[in-house]
Amino acid sequence: MNGGRPLRAVLLAGVAAGLLAGCGIRATEVPTDFGPAPSRAHCSLTAPDVTTQASRGMPVQVFLLCGSSLVTVDRTVRVAEGATDAERRVLVAQGLLDELAKAPSPAETEAGYQTDVRGGTTVTGPRAGDPEDTLRLSTPPAALPGAALAQVVCTFSDSAAAEGDGSVILGGPDGTAPRRYECTDELRAHPGATEPPSSAVSDD
């Protein structure tokens, strides 16, 4: 009689396992963590209120880092009325630098945006002998972190601070000759890992 008990226990265990499998539940020997799934950066923002932005200044776009690439976000910069073309270029460039250095908004942070550009960098116009659209930074371009330089190059080259041909002429605070930097598809896709293409320039 007692010999049937172990057999009965085995049969009951088999039935229980079959019921669990039928319910789609798999047996496991380790605890299962049912916590929330990790969030993923999606690099997408709700469209901004362009009318409201325009009331605060001139609408512009800056390049922020998201994942492993550069993505544009909308910003505004203020430009004094009556500024000459040369003054306007520098004012726009400084406004863009300031926007790049700002911490992303909560919504941008949640979407995965960040910036490597640090505050305190200033920009001036050309020196004697420079091409007229030269922008000289208070930090030499070569001294900027790779991703930060990519942000600056792509933001400037796509704005009223440059010629609008996908390039920008940048120099440092010293007398070193400025260079023409280009914002390429490769640079936008791999900032930091790819050096911004640059070439020597001469005064036209």
mmCIF file of C-alpha atoms in Angstrom:
data_model
loop_
_atom_site.group_PDB
_atom_site.id
_atom_site.type_symbol
_atom_site.label_atom_id
_atom_site.label_comp_id
_atom_site.label_asym_id
_atom_site.label_seq_id
_atom_site.Cartn_x
_atom_site.Cartn_y
_atom_site.Cartn_z
ATOM 1 C CA MET A 1 0.000 0.000 0.000
ATOM 2 C CA ASN A 2 2.732 2.466 0.977
ATOM 3 C CA GLY A 3 4.584 1.664 -2.204
ATOM 4 C CA GLY A 4 1.833 3.365 -4.215
ATOM 5 C CA ARG A 5 2.303 6.724 -2.562
ATOM 6 C CA PRO A 6 5.536 7.726 -4.339
ATOM 7 C CA LEU A 7 3.968 6.706 -7.647
ATOM 8 C CA ARG A 8 0.846 8.743 -6.882
ATOM 9 C CA ALA A 9 3.016 11.785 -6.010
ATOM 10 C CA VAL A 10 4.902 11.483 -9.289
ATOM 11 C CA LEU A 11 1.662 11.267 -11.259
ATOM 12 C CA LEU A 12 0.214 14.316 -9.488
ATOM 13 C CA ALA A 13 3.378 16.305 -10.172
ATOM 14 C CA GLY A 14 3.141 15.369 -13.857
ATOM 15 C CA VAL A 15 -0.474 16.479 -14.034
ATOM 16 C CA ALA A 16 0.357 19.788 -12.358
ATOM 17 C CA ALA A 17 3.214 20.416 -14.793
ATOM 18 C CA GLY A 18 0.882 19.642 -17.697
ATOM 19 C CA LEU A 19 -1.701 22.114 -16.422
ATOM 20 C CA LEU A 20 0.934 24.829 -16.065
ATOM 21 C CA ALA A 21 2.203 24.202 -19.587
ATOM 22 C CA GLY A 22 -1.341 24.321 -20.911
ATOM 23 C CA CYS A 23 -1.784 27.748 -19.358
ATOM 24 C CA GLY A 24 1.306 29.021 -21.114
ATOM 25 C CA ILE A 25 3.346 29.150 -17.872
ATOM 26 C CA ARG A 26 6.852 27.767 -18.011
ATOM 27 C CA ALA A 27 8.464 26.418 -14.894
ATOM 28 C CA THR A 28 11.619 28.240 -13.809
ATOM 29 C CA GLU A 29 14.198 27.682 -11.131
ATOM 30 C CA VAL A 30 15.225 31.342 -10.848
ATOM 31 C CA PRO A 31 13.181 34.343 -9.638
ATOM 32 C CA THR A 32 11.607 36.420 -12.404
ATOM 33 C CA ASP A 33 11.892 40.224 -12.269
ATOM 34 C CA PHE A 34 8.654 41.803 -13.466
ATOM 35 C CA GLY A 35 9.937 45.380 -13.114
ATOM 36 C CA PRO A 36 9.372 47.992 -15.816
ATOM 37 C CA ALA A 37 11.199 47.538 -19.106
ATOM 38 C CA PRO A 38 14.096 49.977 -19.610
ATOM 39 C CA SER A 39 13.207 53.073 -21.601
ATOM 40 C CA ARG A 40 14.788 53.526 -25.023
ATOM 41 C CA ALA A 41 15.900 56.791 -26.588
ATOM 42 C CA HIS A 42 13.692 57.456 -29.568
ATOM 43 C CA CYS A 43 15.106 60.835 -30.654
ATOM 44 C CA SER A 44 11.679 62.216 -31.395
ATOM 45 C CA LEU A 45 9.992 65.319 -29.991
ATOM 46 C CA THR A 46 6.541 66.791 -30.248
ATOM 47 C CA ALA A 47 6.492 69.624 -32.810
ATOM 48 C CA PRO A 48 7.143 72.964 -31.050
ATOM 49 C CA ASP A 49 4.860 75.978 -31.158
ATOM 50 C CA VAL A 50 6.571 77.891 -33.956
ATOM 51 C CA THR A 51 4.453 81.006 -33.365
ATOM 52 C CA THR A 52 5.477 81.155 -29.724
ATOM 53 C CA GLN A 53 9.119 80.549 -30.607
ATOM 54 C CA ALA A 54 9.104 83.284 -33.235
ATOM 55 C CA SER A 55 7.887 85.761 -30.633
ATOM 56 C CA ARG A 56 11.025 85.050 -28.605
ATOM 57 C CA GLY A 57 13.481 85.492 -31.459
ATOM 58 C CA MET A 58 14.614 84.160 -34.804
ATOM 59 C CA PRO A 59 13.837 80.447 -35.320
ATOM 60 C CA VAL A 60 16.991 78.354 -35.789
ATOM 61 C CA GLN A 61 18.042 74.735 -35.542
ATOM 62 C CA VAL A 62 20.926 73.281 -33.574
ATOM 63 C CA PHE A 63 22.428 69.808 -33.692
ATOM 64 C CA LEU A 64 22.298 67.777 -30.480
ATOM 65 C CA LEU A 65 23.609 64.296 -29.840
ATOM 66 C CA CYS A 66 21.108 61.466 -29.706
ATOM 67 C CA GLY A 67 22.232 57.869 -29.653
ATOM 68 C CA SER A 68 25.258 57.778 -31.939
ATOM 69 C CA SER A 69 24.267 60.568 -34.307
ATOM 70 C CA LEU A 70 23.465 64.267 -34.601
ATOM 71 C CA VAL A 71 19.812 65.329 -34.685
ATOM 72 C CA THR A 72 18.363 68.819 -35.194
ATOM 73 C CA VAL A 73 16.131 70.507 -32.637
ATOM 74 C CA ASP A 74 14.377 73.856 -32.894
ATOM 75 C CA ARG A 75 15.621 76.875 -30.963
ATOM 76 C CA THR A 76 15.469 80.666 -31.227
ATOM 77 C CA VAL A 77 18.160 83.345 -31.053
ATOM 78 C CA ARG A 78 17.840 87.097 -30.702
ATOM 79 C CA VAL A 79 19.495 89.403 -33.216
ATOM 80 C CA ALA A 80 19.554 93.168 -32.696
ATOM 81 C CA GLU A 81 17.617 95.113 -35.291
ATOM 82 C CA GLY A 82 19.736 97.198 -37.633
ATOM 83 C CA ALA A 83 22.779 94.914 -37.365
ATOM 84 C CA THR A 84 24.994 94.785 -40.437
ATOM 85 C CA ASP A 85 25.479 91.483 -42.247
ATOM 86 C CA ALA A 86 28.846 90.969 -40.537
ATOM 87 C CA GLU A 87 27.428 91.790 -37.109
ATOM 88 C CA ARG A 88 24.403 89.605 -37.743
ATOM 89 C CA ARG A 89 26.603 86.617 -38.609
ATOM 90 C CA VAL A 90 28.492 86.900 -35.321
ATOM 91 C CA LEU A 91 25.332 87.480 -33.267
ATOM 92 C CA VAL A 92 23.671 84.433 -34.780
ATOM 93 C CA ALA A 93 26.806 82.339 -34.208
ATOM 94 C CA GLN A 94 27.002 83.389 -30.545
ATOM 95 C CA GLY A 95 23.309 82.655 -30.054
ATOM 96 C CA LEU A 96 23.769 79.211 -31.576
ATOM 97 C CA LEU A 97 26.751 78.497 -29.319
ATOM 98 C CA ASP A 98 24.732 79.523 -26.272
ATOM 99 C CA GLU A 99 21.864 77.256 -27.322
ATOM 100 C CA LEU A 100 24.235 74.340 -27.890
ATOM 101 C CA ALA A 101 25.672 74.820 -24.406
ATOM 102 C CA LYS A 102 22.268 74.795 -22.692
ATOM 103 C CA ALA A 103 21.208 71.629 -20.913
ATOM 104 C CA PRO A 104 18.515 69.835 -22.944
ATOM 105 C CA SER A 105 14.968 70.368 -21.726
ATOM 106 C CA PRO A 106 13.262 67.600 -19.689
ATOM 107 C CA ALA A 107 11.391 66.464 -22.814
ATOM 108 C CA GLU A 108 14.628 66.413 -24.839
ATOM 109 C CA THR A 109 16.437 64.526 -22.091
ATOM 110 C CA GLU A 110 13.641 61.953 -21.950
ATOM 111 C CA ALA A 111 13.901 61.552 -25.719
ATOM 112 C CA GLY A 112 17.634 60.848 -25.403
ATOM 113 C CA TYR A 113 19.153 64.181 -26.422
ATOM 114 C CA GLN A 114 22.398 65.527 -24.957
ATOM 115 C CA THR A 115 25.171 68.002 -25.777
ATOM 116 C CA ASP A 116 28.957 67.961 -25.466
ATOM 117 C CA VAL A 117 29.292 71.729 -25.996
ATOM 118 C CA ARG A 118 30.232 73.529 -22.787
ATOM 119 C CA GLY A 119 29.274 77.060 -21.831
ATOM 120 C CA GLY A 120 31.607 80.032 -21.864
ATOM 121 C CA THR A 121 32.779 79.787 -25.475
ATOM 122 C CA THR A 122 32.500 83.061 -27.378
ATOM 123 C CA VAL A 123 32.797 83.902 -31.053
ATOM 124 C CA THR A 124 34.081 86.926 -32.959
ATOM 125 C CA GLY A 125 34.324 87.884 -36.606
ATOM 126 C CA PRO A 126 37.321 87.753 -38.943
ATOM 127 C CA ARG A 127 40.719 89.284 -38.313
ATOM 128 C CA ALA A 128 42.693 91.193 -40.895
ATOM 129 C CA GLY A 129 43.586 88.784 -43.661
ATOM 130 C CA ASP A 130 40.776 86.307 -42.852
ATOM 131 C CA PRO A 131 37.971 85.535 -45.314
ATOM 132 C CA GLU A 132 35.047 87.831 -44.518
ATOM 133 C CA ASP A 133 32.793 85.027 -43.266
ATOM 134 C CA THR A 134 35.362 83.650 -40.805
ATOM 135 C CA LEU A 135 34.187 82.934 -37.255
ATOM 136 C CA ARG A 136 36.868 82.811 -34.577
ATOM 137 C CA LEU A 137 36.102 80.880 -31.393
ATOM 138 C CA SER A 138 37.595 81.657 -27.988
ATOM 139 C CA THR A 139 38.637 77.987 -27.880
ATOM 140 C CA PRO A 140 40.643 76.642 -30.836
ATOM 141 C CA PRO A 141 38.458 74.261 -32.843
ATOM 142 C CA ALA A 142 41.088 71.526 -32.580
ATOM 143 C CA ALA A 143 40.918 71.776 -28.767
ATOM 144 C CA LEU A 144 37.185 71.024 -28.654
ATOM 145 C CA PRO A 145 36.014 67.459 -27.953
ATOM 146 C CA GLY A 146 35.274 65.659 -31.211
ATOM 147 C CA ALA A 147 31.513 65.454 -30.730
ATOM 148 C CA ALA A 148 31.326 69.094 -29.599
ATOM 149 C CA LEU A 149 33.215 70.254 -32.706
ATOM 150 C CA ALA A 150 30.846 68.203 -34.867
ATOM 151 C CA GLN A 151 27.873 69.899 -33.190
ATOM 152 C CA VAL A 152 29.350 73.356 -33.763
ATOM 153 C CA VAL A 153 30.363 72.697 -37.370
ATOM 154 C CA CYS A 154 27.002 71.248 -38.397
ATOM 155 C CA THR A 155 24.993 73.871 -36.510
ATOM 156 C CA PHE A 156 26.966 76.804 -37.941
ATOM 157 C CA SER A 157 27.138 75.453 -41.484
ATOM 158 C CA ASP A 158 23.356 75.066 -41.614
ATOM 159 C CA SER A 159 22.633 78.602 -40.398
ATOM 160 C CA ALA A 160 22.824 82.304 -41.230
ATOM 161 C CA ALA A 161 26.234 82.274 -39.507
ATOM 162 C CA ALA A 162 27.800 80.705 -42.606
ATOM 163 C CA GLU A 163 27.491 80.724 -46.383
ATOM 164 C CA GLY A 164 24.825 78.028 -46.374
ATOM 165 C CA ASP A 165 26.849 75.642 -48.551
ATOM 166 C CA GLY A 166 27.323 73.000 -45.872
ATOM 167 C CA SER A 167 30.590 74.443 -44.608
ATOM 168 C CA VAL A 168 31.853 77.058 -42.164
ATOM 169 C CA ILE A 169 35.198 78.815 -41.741
ATOM 170 C CA LEU A 170 36.437 78.551 -38.155
ATOM 171 C CA GLY A 171 39.534 79.803 -36.395
ATOM 172 C CA GLY A 172 40.790 80.097 -32.845
ATOM 173 C CA PRO A 173 41.681 83.090 -30.662
ATOM 174 C CA ASP A 174 45.293 83.228 -31.838
ATOM 175 C CA GLY A 175 46.769 84.070 -35.207
ATOM 176 C CA THR A 176 46.504 80.531 -36.570
ATOM 177 C CA ALA A 177 44.992 80.494 -40.047
ATOM 178 C CA PRO A 178 41.303 79.520 -40.070
ATOM 179 C CA ARG A 179 40.111 76.399 -41.855
ATOM 180 C CA ARG A 180 36.951 75.502 -43.728
ATOM 181 C CA TYR A 181 34.997 72.729 -42.007
ATOM 182 C CA GLU A 182 32.271 70.676 -43.672
ATOM 183 C CA CYS A 183 29.217 68.978 -42.190
ATOM 184 C CA THR A 184 28.926 65.679 -44.047
ATOM 185 C CA ASP A 185 26.486 62.784 -43.782
ATOM 186 C CA GLU A 186 29.268 60.717 -42.242
ATOM 187 C CA LEU A 187 29.910 63.366 -39.591
ATOM 188 C CA ARG A 188 26.221 63.598 -38.707
ATOM 189 C CA ALA A 189 26.004 59.824 -38.433
ATOM 190 C CA HIS A 190 29.177 59.350 -36.374
ATOM 191 C CA PRO A 191 30.063 62.538 -34.436
ATOM 192 C CA GLY A 192 33.116 62.135 -32.287
ATOM 193 C CA ALA A 193 34.243 59.046 -34.171
ATOM 194 C CA THR A 194 34.692 61.028 -37.378
ATOM 195 C CA GLU A 195 36.820 64.159 -37.729
ATOM 196 C CA PRO A 196 35.002 67.074 -39.390
ATOM 197 C CA PRO A 197 36.529 67.343 -42.887
ATOM 198 C CA SER A 198 38.515 70.572 -43.144
ATOM 199 C CA SER A 199 40.710 72.344 -45.656
ATOM 200 C CA ALA A 200 42.900 75.414 -45.804
ATOM 201 C CA VAL A 201 41.297 78.635 -47.004
ATOM 202 C CA SER A 202 42.578 81.895 -48.344
ATOM 203 C CA ASP A 203 41.079 85.358 -48.402
ATOM 204 C CA ASP A 204 38.863 85.625 -51.444
#
